[in-house]
mmCIF file of C-alpha atoms in Angstrom:
data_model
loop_
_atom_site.group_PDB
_atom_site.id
_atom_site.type_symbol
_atom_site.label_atom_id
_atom_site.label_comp_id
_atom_site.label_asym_id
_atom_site.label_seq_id
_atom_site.Cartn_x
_atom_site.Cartn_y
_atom_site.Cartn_z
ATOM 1 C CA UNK A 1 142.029 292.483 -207.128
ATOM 2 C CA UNK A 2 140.789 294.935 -204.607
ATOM 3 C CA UNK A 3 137.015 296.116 -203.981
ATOM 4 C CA UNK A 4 136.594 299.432 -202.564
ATOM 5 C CA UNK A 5 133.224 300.937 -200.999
ATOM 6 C CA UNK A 6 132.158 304.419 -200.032
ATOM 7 C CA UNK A 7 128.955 306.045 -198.598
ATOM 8 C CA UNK A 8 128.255 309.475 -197.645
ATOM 9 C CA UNK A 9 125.327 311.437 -196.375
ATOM 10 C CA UNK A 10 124.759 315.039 -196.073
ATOM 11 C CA UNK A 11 121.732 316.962 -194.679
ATOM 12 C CA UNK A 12 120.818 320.833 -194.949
ATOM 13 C CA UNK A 13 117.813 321.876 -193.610
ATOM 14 C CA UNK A 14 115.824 319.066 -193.956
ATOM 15 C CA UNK A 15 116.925 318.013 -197.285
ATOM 16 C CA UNK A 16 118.977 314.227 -197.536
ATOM 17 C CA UNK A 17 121.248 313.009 -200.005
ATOM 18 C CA UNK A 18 123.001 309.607 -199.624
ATOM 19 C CA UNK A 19 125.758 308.254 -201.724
ATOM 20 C CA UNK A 20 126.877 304.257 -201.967
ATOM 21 C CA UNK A 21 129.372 303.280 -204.503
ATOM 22 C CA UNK A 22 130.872 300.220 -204.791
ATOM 23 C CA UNK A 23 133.922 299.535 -207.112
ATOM 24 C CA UNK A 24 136.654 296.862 -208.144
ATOM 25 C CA UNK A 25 140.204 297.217 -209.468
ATOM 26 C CA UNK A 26 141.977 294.256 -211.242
ATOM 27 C CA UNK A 27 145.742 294.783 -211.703
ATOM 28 C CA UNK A 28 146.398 293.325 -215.276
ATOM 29 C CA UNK A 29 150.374 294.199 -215.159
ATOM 30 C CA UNK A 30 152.613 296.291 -212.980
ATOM 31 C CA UNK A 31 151.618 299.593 -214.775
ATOM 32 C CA UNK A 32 147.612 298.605 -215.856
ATOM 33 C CA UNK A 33 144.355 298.073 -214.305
ATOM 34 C CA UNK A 34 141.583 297.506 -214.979
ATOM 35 C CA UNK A 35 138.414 299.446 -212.887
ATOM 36 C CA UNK A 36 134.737 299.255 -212.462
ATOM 37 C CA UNK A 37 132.248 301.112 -209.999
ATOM 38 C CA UNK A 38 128.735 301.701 -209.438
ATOM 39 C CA UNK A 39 127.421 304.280 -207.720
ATOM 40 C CA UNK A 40 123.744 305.577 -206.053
ATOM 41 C CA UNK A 41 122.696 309.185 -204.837
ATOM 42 C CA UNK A 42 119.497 308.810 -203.141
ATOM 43 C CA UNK A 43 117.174 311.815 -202.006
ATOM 44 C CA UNK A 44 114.877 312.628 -199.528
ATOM 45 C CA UNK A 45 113.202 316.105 -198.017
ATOM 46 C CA UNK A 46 113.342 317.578 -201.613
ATOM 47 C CA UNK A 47 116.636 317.107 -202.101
ATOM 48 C CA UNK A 48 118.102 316.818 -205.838
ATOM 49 C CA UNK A 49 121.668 316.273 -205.917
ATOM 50 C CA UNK A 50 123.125 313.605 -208.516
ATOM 51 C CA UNK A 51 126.178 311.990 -209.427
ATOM 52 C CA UNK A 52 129.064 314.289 -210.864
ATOM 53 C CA UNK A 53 127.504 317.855 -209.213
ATOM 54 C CA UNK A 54 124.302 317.583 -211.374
ATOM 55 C CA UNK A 55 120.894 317.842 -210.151
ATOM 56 C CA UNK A 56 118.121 315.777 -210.534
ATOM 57 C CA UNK A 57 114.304 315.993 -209.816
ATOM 58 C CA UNK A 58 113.069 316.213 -206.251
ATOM 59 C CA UNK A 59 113.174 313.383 -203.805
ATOM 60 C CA UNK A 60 114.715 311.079 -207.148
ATOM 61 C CA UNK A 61 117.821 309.142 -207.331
ATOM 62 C CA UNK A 62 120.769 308.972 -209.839
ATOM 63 C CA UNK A 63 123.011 305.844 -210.879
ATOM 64 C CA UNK A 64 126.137 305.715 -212.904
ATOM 65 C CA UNK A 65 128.288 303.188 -213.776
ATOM 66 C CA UNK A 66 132.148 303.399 -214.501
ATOM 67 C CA UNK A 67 134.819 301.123 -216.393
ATOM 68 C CA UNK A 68 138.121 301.822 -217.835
ATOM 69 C CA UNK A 69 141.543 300.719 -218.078
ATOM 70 C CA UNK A 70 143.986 302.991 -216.125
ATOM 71 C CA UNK A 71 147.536 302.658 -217.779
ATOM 72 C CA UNK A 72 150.802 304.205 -215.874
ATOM 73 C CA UNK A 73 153.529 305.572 -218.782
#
């Protein structure tokens, strides 16, 4: 299988938002996989930005957590 991580930050005037997501992808067959990732958006300055383009309460954080089966027809 095969882990992926990301991370990103962004910063406007003041305001932080940081994103970690870690993930793993199992190959089942030549055309399915399976998939799971977590992810964290983590605020500071009065920031409120969340996972998927939501927002979320001042200075809080947002987790989500994925899993699937991704199948290639």
């Amino acid at each position: 299988g095969t882990f992926r991580i990301a991370s990103s930050q962004t910063e406007q005037a003041g305001k932080e938002s940081k994103l970690m997501a870690v993930g793993f992808v199992q190959p089942m067959s030549k055309r399915t996989d399976l998939y799971a990732t977590y992810a964290r958006v983590s605020n500071a300055g009065g920031a409120a930005a969340a996972l998927n383009g939501s927002t979320t309460a001042a200075n809080a954080s947002s987790t989500g957590y994925e899993f699937g089966i991704k199948h290639a027809f």
